[in-house]
Tab-separated table of C-alpha atoms in Angstrom:
chain	number	residue	atom	x	y	z
A	1	MET	CA	13.354	-22.687	4.953
A	2	LYS	CA	13.458	-20.142	2.389
A	3	LYS	CA	11.820	-17.619	5.043
A	4	SER	CA	14.506	-17.992	7.482
A	5	ILE	CA	17.213	-17.737	4.930
A	6	PHE	CA	15.529	-14.430	3.526
A	7	ILE	CA	15.138	-13.264	7.082
A	8	VAL	CA	19.073	-13.871	7.894
A	9	LEU	CA	20.105	-12.393	4.681
A	10	LEU	CA	18.151	-9.341	5.637
A	11	PHE	CA	19.702	-8.859	8.952
A	12	MET	CA	23.261	-9.581	7.768
A	13	PRO	CA	24.485	-5.984	7.054
A	14	PHE	CA	23.303	-5.050	10.625
A	15	LEU	CA	25.447	-7.959	11.897
A	16	TRP	CA	28.460	-6.428	10.231
A	17	SER	CA	27.939	-2.987	11.273
A	18	CYS	CA	27.935	-3.967	14.784
A	19	GLU	CA	31.832	-4.258	14.735
A	20	GLN	CA	32.642	-0.646	13.841
A	21	ASP	CA	36.125	-0.539	11.588
A	22	ILE	CA	38.210	2.931	11.900
A	23	THR	CA	38.967	3.965	8.572
A	24	ASP	CA	40.471	7.472	9.598
A	25	ARG	CA	42.701	7.551	12.616
A	26	LYS	CA	43.223	11.256	12.495
A	27	PRO	CA	46.547	11.150	13.270
A	28	VAL	CA	48.011	14.276	15.263
A	29	VAL	CA	51.982	14.675	16.022
A	30	ARG	CA	52.748	17.774	18.143
A	31	THR	CA	56.144	19.365	17.485
A	32	PHE	CA	58.680	21.749	19.169
A	33	GLU	CA	62.151	22.661	17.798
A	34	GLN	CA	64.412	24.552	19.808
A	35	ASP	CA	68.474	24.899	19.959
A	36	GLY	CA	68.980	22.192	17.316
A	37	PHE	CA	66.283	19.646	18.927
A	38	ARG	CA	63.139	18.410	17.437
A	39	PHE	CA	60.334	17.244	20.422
A	40	THR	CA	57.488	15.317	19.233
A	41	PHE	CA	54.467	13.944	20.965
A	42	SER	CA	51.804	11.697	19.628
A	43	LEU	CA	49.360	8.778	20.401
A	44	GLN	CA	49.860	5.288	18.808
A	45	THR	CA	48.246	2.092	18.676
A	46	GLU	CA	50.198	-1.021	19.450
A	47	ASP	CA	51.349	-1.324	15.811
A	48	GLY	CA	52.968	2.036	15.995
A	49	THR	CA	50.267	3.829	13.817
A	50	ASN	CA	49.518	7.363	14.881
A	51	ALA	CA	46.102	8.004	15.805
A	52	THR	CA	43.650	10.085	17.666
A	53	VAL	CA	40.680	7.558	17.183
A	54	PHE	CA	40.988	4.099	18.738
A	55	LYS	CA	38.415	1.190	19.085
A	56	GLU	CA	36.849	0.451	22.375
A	57	GLY	CA	39.439	-1.978	23.931
A	58	GLU	CA	42.300	-1.054	21.846
A	59	LYS	CA	45.367	0.294	23.706
A	60	MET	CA	46.264	3.974	23.186
A	61	LEU	CA	50.261	4.573	23.749
A	62	PRO	CA	51.843	7.908	24.258
A	63	VAL	CA	55.151	8.221	22.411
A	64	TYR	CA	57.696	11.025	23.000
A	65	LYS	CA	60.545	11.614	20.960
A	66	VAL	CA	63.780	14.021	21.116
A	67	GLU	CA	65.998	14.271	17.933
A	68	ASN	CA	69.132	16.038	17.694
A	69	LEU	CA	69.525	18.022	14.814
A	70	ASN	CA	72.911	19.428	15.546
A	71	ALA	CA	76.153	18.467	14.367
A	72	ASP	CA	77.448	17.629	17.398
A	73	THR	CA	76.544	14.842	20.020
A	74	ALA	CA	74.568	16.302	23.127
A	75	TYR	CA	74.351	14.608	26.582
A	76	ILE	CA	71.258	14.321	27.965
A	77	ALA	CA	70.617	15.664	31.449
A	78	GLU	CA	69.036	12.386	32.308
A	79	SER	CA	67.846	13.179	35.749
A	80	TYR	CA	65.851	16.226	34.905
A	81	ALA	CA	64.887	15.322	31.305
A	82	ASP	CA	63.554	11.602	32.146
A	83	PRO	CA	59.549	11.576	31.695
A	84	CYS	CA	59.273	9.177	34.431
A	85	ASN	CA	61.399	11.353	37.155
A	86	TYR	CA	58.672	14.185	37.897
A	87	ASP	CA	55.270	14.774	37.131
A	88	THR	CA	55.323	16.133	33.454
A	89	GLY	CA	51.856	14.343	32.614
A	90	PHE	CA	53.239	11.705	30.273
A	91	PHE	CA	51.068	8.950	31.892
A	92	ASN	CA	48.053	11.144	32.646
A	93	VAL	CA	44.887	10.399	30.817
A	94	TYR	CA	41.655	12.715	31.553
A	95	ALA	CA	38.066	12.730	30.651
A	96	ALA	CA	37.126	15.686	28.450
A	97	SER	CA	33.634	15.750	29.833
A	98	ASP	CA	34.984	16.763	33.303
A	99	ASN	CA	38.560	16.745	33.113
A	100	SER	CA	39.090	13.874	35.499
A	101	GLU	CA	42.227	11.856	35.660
A	102	ILE	CA	42.014	8.322	34.817
A	103	THR	CA	43.990	5.411	36.023
A	104	TYR	CA	45.147	4.361	32.641
A	105	ILE	CA	49.001	3.705	32.776
A	106	THR	CA	51.100	2.681	35.525
A	107	MET	CA	53.983	4.978	36.061
A	108	ASP	CA	56.890	2.510	36.620
A	109	VAL	CA	57.178	0.907	33.205
A	110	LEU	CA	58.451	2.820	30.541
A	111	THR	CA	60.484	1.654	27.610
A	112	ILE	CA	63.070	3.722	26.059
A	113	VAL	CA	63.893	2.548	22.563
A	114	LYS	CA	67.338	3.972	22.673
A	115	PRO	CA	68.745	4.047	26.125
A	116	CYS	CA	71.969	5.826	25.656
A	117	LEU	CA	72.544	9.054	27.672
A	118	HIS	CA	73.700	11.065	24.602
A	119	ILE	CA	72.183	11.743	21.315
A	120	THR	CA	74.497	11.678	18.208
A	121	PRO	CA	73.821	14.030	15.286
A	122	SER	CA	70.731	13.007	13.693
A	123	GLY	CA	70.094	10.519	16.471
A	124	VAL	CA	66.571	10.079	18.192
A	125	VAL	CA	65.753	8.787	21.747
A	126	GLU	CA	61.965	7.791	21.919
A	127	TYR	CA	60.118	7.442	25.073
A	128	THR	CA	57.122	5.009	24.841
A	129	VAL	CA	54.711	3.266	27.210
A	130	SER	CA	54.967	-0.449	27.202
A	131	PRO	CA	51.523	-2.020	26.481
A	132	SER	CA	51.896	-4.234	29.587
A	133	ALA	CA	51.888	-0.866	31.630
A	134	ILE	CA	48.053	-0.456	30.063
A	135	GLN	CA	46.123	-0.916	33.372
A	136	LYS	CA	42.254	-0.903	31.918
A	137	SER	CA	40.670	-0.336	28.728
A	138	LEU	CA	38.876	3.104	28.197
A	139	ASP	CA	35.280	3.185	27.409
A	140	LYS	CA	33.925	4.810	24.496
A	141	GLY	CA	34.093	8.688	24.847
A	142	PHE	CA	36.243	11.573	24.464
A	143	TYR	CA	39.598	12.083	26.224
A	144	TYR	CA	42.838	13.992	26.334
A	145	VAL	CA	46.479	13.940	27.416
A	146	ALA	CA	48.364	16.862	28.308
A	147	PHE	CA	51.961	16.430	28.673
A	148	THR	CA	54.897	19.194	29.710
A	149	PRO	CA	58.493	17.799	29.031
A	150	ARG	CA	61.394	19.006	30.328
A	151	PHE	CA	64.826	18.693	28.725
A	152	ALA	CA	68.232	19.701	29.424
A	153	TYR	CA	71.741	18.733	28.018
A	154	TYR	CA	75.253	19.175	28.241
A	155	SER	CA	77.831	19.868	25.411
A	156	SER	CA	80.438	17.328	26.417
A	157	CYS	CA	80.531	13.962	28.325
A	158	CYS	CA	80.859	13.884	31.846
A	159	HIS	CA	80.007	17.469	31.773
A	160	TYR	CA	83.341	18.629	31.730
A	161	SER	CA	85.094	20.685	28.819
A	162	ASP	CA	88.827	20.901	28.229
A	163	SER	CA	89.381	24.592	28.576
A	164	GLU	CA	86.379	25.737	30.743
A	165	GLY	CA	86.148	23.336	33.551
A	166	LEU	CA	82.435	22.447	34.430
A	167	ASP	CA	80.017	22.109	31.552
A	168	GLU	CA	76.739	24.349	32.401
A	169	ARG	CA	73.545	22.459	32.059
A	170	ILE	CA	71.325	23.670	29.234
A	171	ASN	CA	67.860	23.929	29.893
A	172	ILE	CA	65.035	24.021	27.026
A	173	GLU	CA	61.630	24.983	28.015
A	174	ILE	CA	59.065	23.064	26.179
A	175	PRO	CA	55.254	24.048	26.075
A	176	GLU	CA	52.748	21.799	26.778
A	177	PHE	CA	51.509	18.937	24.231
A	178	LYS	CA	48.046	18.281	24.603
A	179	ILE	CA	46.090	15.823	22.224
A	180	ASN	CA	42.599	15.068	22.167
A	181	PHE	CA	41.278	11.703	21.339
A	182	GLU	CA	38.350	9.459	20.864
A	183	VAL	CA	37.570	5.921	21.748
A	184	LYS	CA	34.479	4.544	19.478
């Protein structure tokens, strides 16, 4: 009996080490500012922690935010700026080993935290993937996401100004946001 207890105690540390705990998530947030707007892109866990290291089976959620740093309200050109309406890469996950695209997220499920078509001063519009949109878990390995957002806005509601007639759409060219991540 004492021998079997000793053997169990001897192998207990190995049993505990099987479930790897991630102590450093190595968060990365890509940021770009122009014309009084801040654009950020990050990867998060389901509890909202920014991360680039995930446990096998844990869901990785891309999060894209647009913040109005201006003193005036801006009106989003939604048909142009919505990550769902064109191929920006918001939903794409790639294997780092061979750059192959992995079907990870369905493209029809996007959560817009603040669904207004305008951004008030200091306001934020956040786009994130709903956890229910995750199609499968990623195997252990190295991956990346590459997202090239588009954004445009108008200076007035309904795109008309009092003195000048039709409001012109203002486009902002945003560089690609790329984030490497790992599943352990």
